[in-house]
Tab-separated table of C-alpha atoms (C1' of nucleotides) in Angstrom:
chain	number	residue	atom	x	y	z
A	6	MET	CA	-17.898	-7.869	-13.713
A	7	ALA	CA	-17.119	-4.559	-15.172
A	8	THR	CA	-17.623	-3.960	-18.887
A	9	ARG	CA	-13.967	-3.627	-20.104
A	10	LYS	CA	-12.976	-0.240	-21.314
A	11	THR	CA	-9.951	1.542	-23.173
A	12	ARG	CA	-7.166	2.832	-21.241
A	13	SER	CA	-8.141	6.513	-21.632
A	14	GLU	CA	-11.678	5.843	-20.715
A	15	ARG	CA	-11.029	4.033	-17.563
A	16	ARG	CA	-8.484	6.204	-16.383
A	17	ALA	CA	-10.950	8.891	-16.700
A	18	ASP	CA	-13.314	7.169	-14.858
A	19	LEU	CA	-10.867	6.400	-11.776
A	20	VAL	CA	-10.315	10.025	-11.734
A	21	GLU	CA	-13.840	10.666	-11.053
A	22	ALA	CA	-13.877	7.906	-8.515
A	23	ALA	CA	-11.088	9.319	-6.550
A	24	ARG	CA	-12.480	12.577	-6.286
A	25	ARG	CA	-15.635	11.247	-4.822
A	26	ALA	CA	-13.632	8.817	-2.564
A	27	MET	CA	-11.742	11.817	-1.522
A	28	ILE	CA	-14.595	13.916	-0.864
A	29	GLN	CA	-15.950	11.154	1.444
A	30	HIS	CA	-13.068	10.373	3.404
A	31	GLY	CA	-10.235	13.248	2.637
A	32	PRO	CA	-7.308	13.289	0.903
A	33	GLY	CA	-5.271	11.170	3.216
A	34	GLY	CA	-8.014	9.062	4.262
A	35	VAL	CA	-9.005	7.346	0.769
A	36	LEU	CA	-8.575	3.531	0.596
A	37	LEU	CA	-7.512	1.989	-2.636
A	38	ASN	CA	-10.744	-0.278	-2.304
A	39	GLN	CA	-12.902	2.904	-1.768
A	40	VAL	CA	-11.976	3.878	-5.007
A	41	ALA	CA	-12.314	0.499	-6.757
A	42	GLU	CA	-15.800	0.297	-5.555
A	43	GLU	CA	-16.504	3.927	-6.459
A	44	ALA	CA	-15.329	2.903	-10.244
A	45	GLY	CA	-17.274	-0.485	-9.786
A	46	LEU	CA	-13.943	-1.811	-9.974
A	47	THR	CA	-11.637	-4.588	-7.779
A	48	SER	CA	-8.712	-2.965	-6.284
A	49	GLY	CA	-6.284	-4.907	-8.501
A	50	ALA	CA	-8.098	-2.996	-11.751
A	51	VAL	CA	-7.149	0.379	-10.160
A	52	LEU	CA	-3.388	-0.785	-9.609
A	53	TYR	CA	-3.097	-1.899	-13.088
A	54	HIS	CA	-3.798	1.468	-14.299
A	55	TYR	CA	-2.339	3.754	-11.484
A	56	PRO	CA	0.453	1.135	-9.684
A	57	ASP	CA	0.911	4.184	-7.034
A	58	LEU	CA	-2.230	5.599	-5.927
A	59	SER	CA	-1.022	8.972	-4.869
A	60	ASP	CA	-0.479	9.537	-8.409
A	61	LEU	CA	-4.163	9.142	-9.300
A	62	LEU	CA	-5.142	11.152	-6.680
A	63	LEU	CA	-2.795	14.021	-7.434
A	64	GLU	CA	-4.166	13.723	-11.316
A	65	ALA	CA	-7.996	14.053	-9.807
A	66	ASN	CA	-6.990	17.380	-7.985
A	67	GLN	CA	-5.211	18.690	-10.533
A	68	ALA	CA	-8.364	17.830	-13.119
A	69	GLY	CA	-10.461	19.163	-10.103
A	70	MET	CA	-8.800	22.771	-9.906
A	71	GLU	CA	-8.526	23.143	-13.840
A	72	ARG	CA	-12.510	22.362	-13.847
A	73	PHE	CA	-13.290	24.650	-10.934
A	74	TYR	CA	-10.847	27.531	-12.606
A	75	ALA	CA	-12.249	26.753	-16.434
A	76	GLU	CA	-15.882	27.093	-15.031
A	77	ARG	CA	-15.398	30.238	-13.783
A	78	MET	CA	-13.574	31.660	-16.913
A	79	ARG	CA	-16.809	29.924	-18.553
A	80	ARG	CA	-19.302	31.977	-16.803
A	81	LEU	CA	-17.296	34.926	-17.361
A	82	ALA	CA	-16.959	34.656	-20.994
A	83	GLY	CA	-20.174	36.194	-22.550
A	84	LEU	CA	-20.142	39.175	-20.234
A	85	THR	CA	-18.744	42.757	-21.267
A	86	ASP	CA	-20.267	44.946	-18.342
A	87	PRO	CA	-17.331	45.263	-15.525
A	88	VAL	CA	-19.925	45.340	-12.684
A	89	GLU	CA	-21.538	42.150	-14.128
A	90	LYS	CA	-18.189	40.639	-14.474
A	91	LEU	CA	-17.205	41.308	-10.693
A	92	VAL	CA	-20.360	40.278	-9.258
A	93	VAL	CA	-20.643	37.027	-11.436
A	94	THR	CA	-17.259	36.077	-10.485
A	95	ILE	CA	-17.583	36.858	-7.070
A	96	ARG	CA	-20.809	34.367	-7.307
A	97	SER	CA	-18.823	31.729	-8.805
A	98	GLY	CA	-15.922	31.364	-6.470
A	99	LEU	CA	-18.395	30.567	-3.785
A	100	PRO	CA	-19.805	27.012	-2.826
A	101	THR	CA	-23.366	26.788	-3.924
A	102	ASP	CA	-24.002	25.176	-0.529
A	103	ALA	CA	-22.473	22.967	1.864
A	104	GLU	CA	-22.568	19.888	-0.291
A	105	ASP	CA	-20.859	21.558	-3.209
A	106	SER	CA	-18.257	19.097	-4.022
A	107	ASP	CA	-15.816	21.300	-5.952
A	108	VAL	CA	-14.937	23.788	-3.219
A	109	ARG	CA	-15.485	20.715	-0.407
A	110	LEU	CA	-12.360	18.983	-2.173
A	111	LEU	CA	-10.480	22.345	-2.692
A	112	CYS	CA	-10.817	22.622	1.272
A	113	GLU	CA	-9.594	19.509	2.167
A	114	LEU	CA	-6.652	20.027	0.180
A	115	GLY	CA	-5.951	23.476	1.533
A	116	GLY	CA	-6.353	21.671	4.965
A	117	SER	CA	-3.273	19.006	3.861
A	118	ALA	CA	-1.031	21.633	2.257
A	119	GLY	CA	0.648	22.391	5.151
A	120	ARG	CA	2.097	19.079	4.904
A	121	ASN	CA	1.997	18.210	1.291
A	122	ARG	CA	4.414	20.443	-0.758
A	123	VAL	CA	2.846	19.214	-3.913
A	124	TYR	CA	-0.789	20.224	-2.981
A	125	ALA	CA	0.501	23.401	-1.616
A	126	ALA	CA	1.973	24.336	-4.970
A	127	LEU	CA	-1.218	23.601	-6.850
A	128	LEU	CA	-3.206	25.683	-4.296
A	129	THR	CA	-0.794	28.430	-4.506
A	130	THR	CA	-1.019	28.210	-8.588
A	131	LEU	CA	-4.905	28.461	-8.603
A	132	PHE	CA	-4.805	31.155	-5.934
A	133	ASP	CA	-2.471	33.359	-8.215
A	134	ARG	CA	-4.516	32.622	-11.366
A	135	GLN	CA	-7.716	33.710	-9.625
A	136	VAL	CA	-6.235	37.141	-8.578
A	137	SER	CA	-4.921	37.565	-12.024
A	138	MET	CA	-8.372	36.866	-13.238
A	139	TYR	CA	-10.091	39.415	-10.707
A	140	GLN	CA	-6.900	41.975	-11.679
A	141	THR	CA	-8.244	41.906	-15.146
A	142	ILE	CA	-11.435	42.431	-14.375
A	143	LEU	CA	-10.586	45.737	-11.986
A	144	GLU	CA	-8.125	46.994	-14.508
A	145	LEU	CA	-11.015	46.893	-17.309
A	146	GLY	CA	-13.336	48.587	-15.140
A	147	ALA	CA	-10.716	51.218	-14.220
A	148	ALA	CA	-9.846	51.831	-17.739
A	149	ARG	CA	-13.372	52.390	-18.502
A	150	GLU	CA	-14.006	54.582	-15.344
A	151	ILE	CA	-16.620	52.610	-14.443
A	152	PHE	CA	-14.591	51.292	-11.133
A	153	THR	CA	-12.310	53.933	-8.975
A	154	LEU	CA	-9.889	51.399	-7.339
A	155	ALA	CA	-9.237	52.613	-3.719
A	156	THR	CA	-5.797	50.917	-4.241
A	157	ASP	CA	-3.618	48.720	-6.622
A	158	SER	CA	-5.451	45.875	-8.344
A	159	GLN	CA	-3.406	43.313	-7.041
A	160	THR	CA	-4.484	43.952	-3.336
A	161	ILE	CA	-7.945	44.041	-4.388
A	162	GLY	CA	-7.614	40.971	-6.228
A	163	ARG	CA	-5.676	39.051	-3.475
A	164	ASN	CA	-8.368	40.174	-1.049
A	165	LEU	CA	-11.143	39.107	-3.009
A	166	VAL	CA	-9.964	35.691	-3.630
A	167	ALA	CA	-8.815	35.334	-0.141
A	168	LEU	CA	-12.436	36.160	0.960
A	169	GLU	CA	-14.174	33.772	-1.258
A	170	ASP	CA	-11.606	31.051	-0.036
A	171	ALA	CA	-12.317	31.750	3.540
A	172	TYR	CA	-16.268	31.780	3.285
A	173	GLY	CA	-16.289	28.827	1.255
A	174	TYR	CA	-14.989	27.045	4.255
A	175	ARG	CA	-17.336	28.644	6.357
A	176	ILE	CA	-20.122	27.498	4.265
A	177	VAL	CA	-18.936	24.167	4.050
A	178	ALA	CA	-18.650	23.985	7.469
A	179	ARG	CA	-22.341	24.536	7.607
A	180	HIS	CA	-22.047	28.061	9.554
A	181	PRO	CA	-25.728	28.603	10.792
A	182	THR	CA	-26.025	31.971	9.851
A	183	LEU	CA	-23.400	32.345	7.075
A	184	ASP	CA	-24.803	31.077	3.822
A	185	ALA	CA	-23.661	31.607	0.418
A	186	ALA	CA	-25.995	34.711	-0.195
A	187	THR	CA	-24.812	36.158	3.135
A	188	ALA	CA	-21.143	35.502	1.978
A	189	GLU	CA	-21.909	37.088	-1.418
A	190	GLU	CA	-23.051	40.005	0.387
A	191	LEU	CA	-20.108	40.160	2.575
A	192	ILE	CA	-17.540	39.846	-0.173
A	193	LEU	CA	-19.800	42.792	-2.050
A	194	SER	CA	-19.093	44.888	0.869
A	195	TYR	CA	-15.391	44.963	0.042
A	196	ALA	CA	-16.054	45.056	-3.432
A	197	ARG	CA	-17.786	48.083	-3.114
A	198	GLN	CA	-15.455	50.071	-1.386
A	199	ALA	CA	-12.834	48.888	-3.493
A	200	THR	CA	-14.403	49.800	-6.635
A	201	GLY	CA	-16.211	53.029	-5.409
A	202	ASN	CA	-19.103	51.401	-7.241
A	203	PRO	CA	-22.483	50.249	-6.005
A	204	LEU	CA	-22.349	47.397	-8.005
A	205	GLU	CA	-26.086	46.835	-8.601
A	206	LEU	CA	-26.531	44.855	-11.742
A	207	THR	CA	-29.439	46.752	-14.027
A	208	PRO	CA	-31.157	44.222	-15.864
B	146	MET	CA	10.282	2.696	30.210
B	147	ALA	CA	8.557	6.023	30.632
B	148	THR	CA	8.361	7.412	34.144
B	149	ARG	CA	5.154	6.866	35.888
B	150	LYS	CA	2.604	10.120	35.816
B	151	THR	CA	-0.387	10.801	37.638
B	152	ARG	CA	-3.623	10.697	35.609
B	153	SER	CA	-4.042	14.782	34.749
B	154	GLU	CA	-0.089	14.913	34.016
B	155	ARG	CA	-0.216	12.253	31.697
B	156	ARG	CA	-3.573	13.285	30.103
B	157	ALA	CA	-1.865	16.993	29.451
B	158	ASP	CA	1.193	15.065	28.023
B	159	LEU	CA	-0.992	12.758	25.772
B	160	VAL	CA	-3.225	15.889	24.375
B	161	GLU	CA	0.309	17.617	23.289
B	162	ALA	CA	1.324	14.506	21.897
B	163	ALA	CA	-1.709	14.147	20.033
B	164	ARG	CA	-1.241	17.806	18.624
B	165	ARG	CA	2.061	16.899	17.262
B	166	ALA	CA	1.100	13.923	15.794
B	167	MET	CA	-1.932	15.585	14.246
B	168	ILE	CA	0.067	18.198	12.841
B	169	GLN	CA	2.501	15.860	11.000
B	170	HIS	CA	-0.188	13.522	9.840
B	171	GLY	CA	-3.420	15.377	9.639
B	172	PRO	CA	-6.253	14.807	11.942
B	173	GLY	CA	-7.727	11.514	9.845
B	174	GLY	CA	-4.365	10.234	9.594
B	175	VAL	CA	-2.981	9.739	12.966
B	176	LEU	CA	-2.430	6.679	14.085
B	177	LEU	CA	-2.337	5.001	18.079
B	178	ASN	CA	1.308	4.230	17.810
B	179	GLN	CA	2.334	7.770	16.382
B	180	VAL	CA	0.481	9.338	19.516
B	181	ALA	CA	2.341	6.788	21.766
B	182	GLU	CA	5.480	7.576	20.140
B	183	GLU	CA	5.157	11.252	20.570
B	184	ALA	CA	4.341	10.844	24.268
B	185	GLY	CA	7.228	8.344	24.674
B	186	LEU	CA	4.935	5.442	25.723
B	187	THR	CA	3.047	2.536	24.297
B	188	SER	CA	0.058	2.329	22.348
B	189	GLY	CA	-1.553	0.233	25.635
B	190	ALA	CA	-0.665	3.412	27.811
B	191	VAL	CA	-2.460	5.579	25.230
B	192	LEU	CA	-5.550	3.416	25.468
B	193	TYR	CA	-5.433	3.310	29.251
B	194	HIS	CA	-5.993	6.945	29.404
B	195	TYR	CA	-8.191	7.336	26.213
B	196	PRO	CA	-9.957	4.130	25.208
B	197	ASP	CA	-11.236	5.825	22.622
B	198	LEU	CA	-8.550	7.932	20.214
B	199	SER	CA	-10.876	10.312	18.528
B	200	ASP	CA	-11.922	11.510	22.001
B	201	LEU	CA	-8.336	12.394	22.600
B	202	LEU	CA	-7.938	14.039	19.205
B	203	LEU	CA	-11.243	16.187	19.968
B	204	GLU	CA	-9.817	17.306	23.524
B	205	ALA	CA	-6.384	18.309	21.824
B	206	ASN	CA	-8.240	20.131	19.049
B	207	GLN	CA	-10.382	21.813	21.628
B	208	ALA	CA	-7.362	22.805	23.655
B	209	GLY	CA	-5.394	24.127	20.824
B	210	MET	CA	-8.486	26.399	19.787
B	211	GLU	CA	-9.025	27.541	23.420
B	212	ARG	CA	-5.438	28.255	23.546
B	213	PHE	CA	-5.226	30.237	20.147
B	214	TYR	CA	-8.150	32.358	21.245
B	215	ALA	CA	-6.564	33.311	24.752
B	216	GLU	CA	-3.426	34.269	23.277
B	217	ARG	CA	-4.874	36.774	20.821
B	218	MET	CA	-7.065	37.950	23.941
B	219	ARG	CA	-3.967	38.124	26.248
B	220	ARG	CA	-2.108	40.168	23.492
B	221	LEU	CA	-4.875	42.724	23.281
B	222	ALA	CA	-5.525	42.784	27.212
B	223	GLY	CA	-2.915	45.595	27.747
B	224	LEU	CA	-3.842	48.029	25.236
B	225	THR	CA	-6.150	51.148	24.938
B	226	ASP	CA	-5.680	52.814	21.798
B	227	PRO	CA	-7.956	51.567	19.396
B	228	VAL	CA	-5.740	51.901	16.276
B	229	GLU	CA	-2.986	50.015	18.282
B	230	LYS	CA	-5.722	47.068	19.215
B	231	LEU	CA	-6.773	46.402	15.702
B	232	VAL	CA	-3.195	46.434	14.197
B	233	VAL	CA	-2.080	44.259	16.938
B	234	THR	CA	-5.083	42.076	16.717
B	235	ILE	CA	-4.674	41.389	12.955
B	236	ARG	CA	-1.117	40.535	13.610
B	237	SER	CA	-2.095	37.908	16.196
B	238	GLY	CA	-4.611	36.111	13.815
B	239	LEU	CA	-1.731	35.306	11.345
B	240	PRO	CA	0.903	32.367	11.552
B	241	THR	CA	4.284	33.970	12.144
B	242	ASP	CA	5.565	31.820	9.364
B	243	ALA	CA	4.397	28.277	7.514
B	244	GLU	CA	5.893	26.294	10.338
B	245	ASP	CA	3.603	28.188	12.892
B	246	SER	CA	2.101	24.958	14.618
B	247	ASP	CA	-1.398	26.384	15.793
B	248	VAL	CA	-2.585	27.921	12.899
B	249	ARG	CA	-1.452	24.787	10.776
B	250	LEU	CA	-3.709	22.484	12.814
B	251	LEU	CA	-6.540	24.821	12.472
B	252	CYS	CA	-6.127	24.502	8.735
B	253	GLU	CA	-6.281	21.026	9.121
B	254	LEU	CA	-9.148	21.202	10.942
B	255	GLY	CA	-10.923	23.379	8.442
B	256	GLY	CA	-10.062	20.761	5.735
B	257	SER	CA	-11.950	17.981	7.429
B	258	ALA	CA	-14.949	20.163	8.755
B	259	GLY	CA	-16.612	19.274	5.585
B	260	ARG	CA	-16.796	15.827	6.521
B	261	ASN	CA	-16.797	16.095	10.418
B	262	ARG	CA	-19.596	18.058	12.091
B	263	VAL	CA	-17.829	18.277	15.525
B	264	TYR	CA	-14.850	19.789	14.011
B	265	ALA	CA	-17.156	21.924	12.220
B	266	ALA	CA	-19.103	23.348	15.077
B	267	LEU	CA	-15.734	23.922	16.884
B	268	LEU	CA	-14.300	26.357	13.966
B	269	THR	CA	-17.865	28.014	13.619
B	270	THR	CA	-17.618	28.839	17.229
B	271	LEU	CA	-13.908	30.069	16.823
B	272	PHE	CA	-14.940	32.028	14.171
B	273	ASP	CA	-17.744	33.947	15.696
B	274	ARG	CA	-15.606	34.499	18.618
B	275	GLN	CA	-13.166	36.249	16.869
B	276	VAL	CA	-15.880	38.230	14.711
B	277	SER	CA	-16.902	39.433	18.327
B	278	MET	CA	-13.525	40.221	19.270
B	279	TYR	CA	-13.125	42.884	16.408
B	280	GLN	CA	-16.846	43.907	17.078
B	281	THR	CA	-15.598	45.032	19.931
B	282	ILE	CA	-12.571	47.110	19.109
B	283	LEU	CA	-14.548	48.379	15.913
B	284	GLU	CA	-17.427	49.564	17.885
B	285	LEU	CA	-15.328	51.225	20.720
B	286	GLY	CA	-13.064	53.051	18.121
B	287	ALA	CA	-16.118	54.238	16.274
B	288	ALA	CA	-17.792	55.427	19.916
B	289	ARG	CA	-14.432	57.431	20.621
B	290	GLU	CA	-14.680	58.883	17.053
B	291	ILE	CA	-11.387	57.454	16.078
B	292	PHE	CA	-13.040	54.954	13.417
B	293	THR	CA	-15.393	55.897	10.946
B	294	LEU	CA	-16.926	52.583	10.068
B	295	ALA	CA	-17.797	52.501	6.083
B	296	THR	CA	-20.494	49.658	7.269
B	297	ASP	CA	-21.908	47.661	10.255
B	298	SER	CA	-19.334	46.182	12.462
B	299	GLN	CA	-20.668	42.733	11.866
B	300	THR	CA	-19.937	42.998	8.420
B	301	ILE	CA	-16.321	44.273	8.863
B	302	GLY	CA	-15.395	41.848	11.466
B	303	ARG	CA	-16.653	38.799	9.344
B	304	ASN	CA	-14.470	39.868	6.710
B	305	LEU	CA	-11.284	40.970	8.739
B	306	VAL	CA	-11.474	37.251	10.180
B	307	ALA	CA	-12.145	35.704	7.084
B	308	LEU	CA	-8.954	37.403	5.398
B	309	GLU	CA	-6.708	36.460	8.376
B	310	ASP	CA	-8.120	32.746	8.045
B	311	ALA	CA	-7.640	32.782	4.125
B	312	TYR	CA	-4.256	34.395	4.504
B	313	GLY	CA	-3.442	31.810	7.124
B	314	TYR	CA	-3.935	29.154	4.527
B	315	ARG	CA	-1.391	30.748	1.884
B	316	ILE	CA	1.164	31.234	4.304
B	317	VAL	CA	0.814	27.800	5.672
B	318	ALA	CA	0.912	26.544	2.046
B	319	ARG	CA	4.252	28.461	1.688
B	320	HIS	CA	2.929	30.963	-0.890
B	321	PRO	CA	6.479	32.483	-2.474
B	322	THR	CA	5.544	36.052	-2.210
B	323	LEU	CA	2.774	36.202	0.336
B	324	ASP	CA	4.521	35.853	3.504
B	325	ALA	CA	2.882	36.955	7.132
B	326	ALA	CA	4.176	40.578	6.381
B	327	THR	CA	2.425	40.828	3.135
B	328	ALA	CA	-0.720	39.015	4.175
B	329	GLU	CA	-0.573	41.936	7.357
B	330	GLU	CA	-0.605	44.682	4.731
B	331	LEU	CA	-3.251	43.176	2.797
B	332	ILE	CA	-5.254	42.860	5.589
B	333	LEU	CA	-4.540	46.776	6.794
B	334	SER	CA	-5.455	47.489	3.389
B	335	TYR	CA	-9.035	46.570	4.146
B	336	ALA	CA	-9.067	47.525	7.430
B	337	ARG	CA	-8.345	51.018	6.532
B	338	GLN	CA	-11.139	51.383	4.038
B	339	ALA	CA	-13.509	50.002	6.460
B	340	THR	CA	-12.816	52.271	9.113
B	341	GLY	CA	-11.463	55.633	7.467
B	342	ASN	CA	-8.385	55.434	9.466
B	343	PRO	CA	-4.868	55.352	8.377
B	344	LEU	CA	-3.973	52.794	10.949
B	345	GLU	CA	-0.479	53.897	11.766
B	346	LEU	CA	1.008	53.434	15.050
B	347	THR	CA	2.412	56.383	16.874
B	348	PRO	CA	4.783	55.343	19.121
C	120	DC	C1'	-9.713	-17.603	-37.676
C	121	DC	C1'	-5.716	-17.420	-35.137
C	122	DA	C1'	-2.208	-15.460	-32.203
C	123	DC	C1'	-1.470	-11.340	-29.473
C	124	DT	C1'	-2.131	-7.561	-26.280
C	125	DT	C1'	-4.853	-5.562	-22.882
C	126	DG	C1'	-8.276	-5.386	-18.994
C	127	DT	C1'	-10.215	-7.656	-15.124
C	128	DT	C1'	-10.792	-10.526	-11.517
C	129	DG	C1'	-9.959	-13.490	-7.024
C	130	DA	C1'	-7.206	-15.583	-4.414
C	131	DA	C1'	-3.155	-15.658	-1.806
C	132	DT	C1'	0.566	-13.247	0.861
C	133	DT	C1'	2.457	-10.052	3.799
C	134	DG	C1'	2.627	-6.545	6.705
C	135	DC	C1'	0.899	-3.027	9.993
C	136	DC	C1'	-2.612	-1.443	13.227
C	137	DG	C1'	-5.969	-1.640	17.119
C	138	DT	C1'	-7.130	-4.255	20.708
C	139	DT	C1'	-6.835	-7.013	24.780
C	140	DC	C1'	-4.606	-8.608	28.782
C	141	DA	C1'	-1.810	-10.941	32.130
C	142	DA	C1'	2.331	-9.251	34.734
C	143	DC	C1'	4.730	-6.094	36.819
C	144	DA	C1'	6.390	-1.614	38.828
C	145	DA	C1'	5.342	2.641	41.362
C	146	DC	C1'	2.679	4.914	44.905
C	147	DG	C1'	-0.331	5.874	48.928
C	148	DA	C1'	-3.354	4.904	52.591
C	149	DG	C1'	-3.512	2.916	56.655
D	254	DC	C1'	5.740	-2.199	56.196
D	255	DT	C1'	2.180	-4.102	53.433
D	256	DC	C1'	-1.667	-4.487	50.626
D	257	DG	C1'	-4.498	-2.387	47.484
D	258	DT	C1'	-4.818	1.129	43.594
D	259	DT	C1'	-2.874	3.027	39.565
D	260	DG	C1'	-0.091	3.364	35.529
D	261	DT	C1'	2.939	0.781	32.224
D	262	DT	C1'	4.754	-2.687	29.466
D	263	DG	C1'	5.140	-6.471	26.058
D	264	DA	C1'	3.327	-10.234	23.986
D	265	DA	C1'	-0.505	-12.388	21.342
D	266	DC	C1'	-4.348	-12.320	18.620
D	267	DG	C1'	-7.431	-10.556	14.760
D	268	DG	C1'	-8.257	-8.040	11.068
D	269	DC	C1'	-7.978	-5.332	7.422
D	270	DA	C1'	-5.803	-3.248	3.568
D	271	DA	C1'	-1.962	-3.011	-0.241
D	272	DT	C1'	0.152	-5.936	-2.978
D	273	DT	C1'	1.177	-9.965	-5.985
D	274	DC	C1'	0.173	-12.909	-9.540
D	275	DA	C1'	-2.106	-16.619	-12.340
D	276	DA	C1'	-6.286	-17.301	-15.101
D	277	DC	C1'	-9.337	-15.671	-17.853
D	278	DA	C1'	-12.158	-12.663	-20.863
D	279	DA	C1'	-12.467	-9.239	-24.600
D	280	DG	C1'	-11.001	-6.672	-28.128
D	281	DT	C1'	-7.274	-6.237	-32.285
D	282	DG	C1'	-4.254	-7.085	-36.048
D	283	DG	C1'	-2.512	-10.069	-39.680
DNA sequence: CCACTTGTTGAATTGCCGTTCAACAACGAG
DNA sequence: CTCGTTGTTGAACGGCAATTCAACAAGTGG
């Protein structure tokens, strides 16, 4: 029998269990018992905390996106050099490898967004937030005359996020010649053209 | 009762029915009875033609990708002007709207590619074929000195396909301010930088 | 230390889904 | 026309998953 826990502790456990289950079986293929097993509980206990499984899944995905975005901001936090900011941010938007669970789950959600309006809205928000993040970096670099933007920052920001997303899918799908390092170089190729900066880190 | 049909006719019907069912419920969420209903048959009849449902789904997806790629080539076929080729090809890679069933299904597959190696391989192949398609257009335009490529054609081709893919996901997810026309303009923004050509059609 | 609340289990229930198969209807060859 | 083949149905079976709930264990306030 599982040790008894408080409401909030158990709910947090279940959110993580749901994430793991979704990564294994997809957001639409998760079974109540799979979540229960991941959490080391019975299905009844899961239902006690979340009478509707889809509520749990939604909460788990919201938390996952929040975490993904927060982690990107965290990595960006200490930096001052616009070039370094841009390079680091591009890197933080790509999966580390095909097993990267955060990106894998985001891909799963992207796939079901055509059917599921709620997930579609969540992903739309995430996309726009990431675009803003890039816009800030670009505008700041331009103000300091380190970047010479080839076009407006929204266009560049959208294209950068779009490239990240697409290469995330390819990496997760195990493209044989397109790994994370290659993807980073491909996106940098665009970023160089768009900023007029060679984007080379000088340590 | 459904009218009796020949083996190949019925199999073609089932492939289409499977496509419709997958668009509605996702590749992992399709039920035998849903395919049967879409085809106007009973589950027994479906099983008679495809003892394993996953075989049918695979065939349907393969056919869908082939159709998608063939349609792009068809639209490209009559054109000679590199600028027109490039613009038309960019347009043909985007969904017409959020209901575009071909792209919606491709997105679904992209989502499950992290779990399903077969779909991952299929999508990888499709990606590479589309890159080659762009490379041909780019190289030909460069040879005729209409394009001045900012970098190698593979990099540009990969980025173009990546942008198409990503904006396909956004359009299918009904981004409120990012429709097909906007996406086209965003991709063209990159294509202009990459080819050194204003990419304006002169009719 | 006692009553009450909260978290968890396990068994029973229900319903749906895939699978099988006997029967039958439509078609084609001889 | 007839017989074997092919495509289709509908009913029956088996299994699995969600749901419900009585019982119980583990804390918590008085």
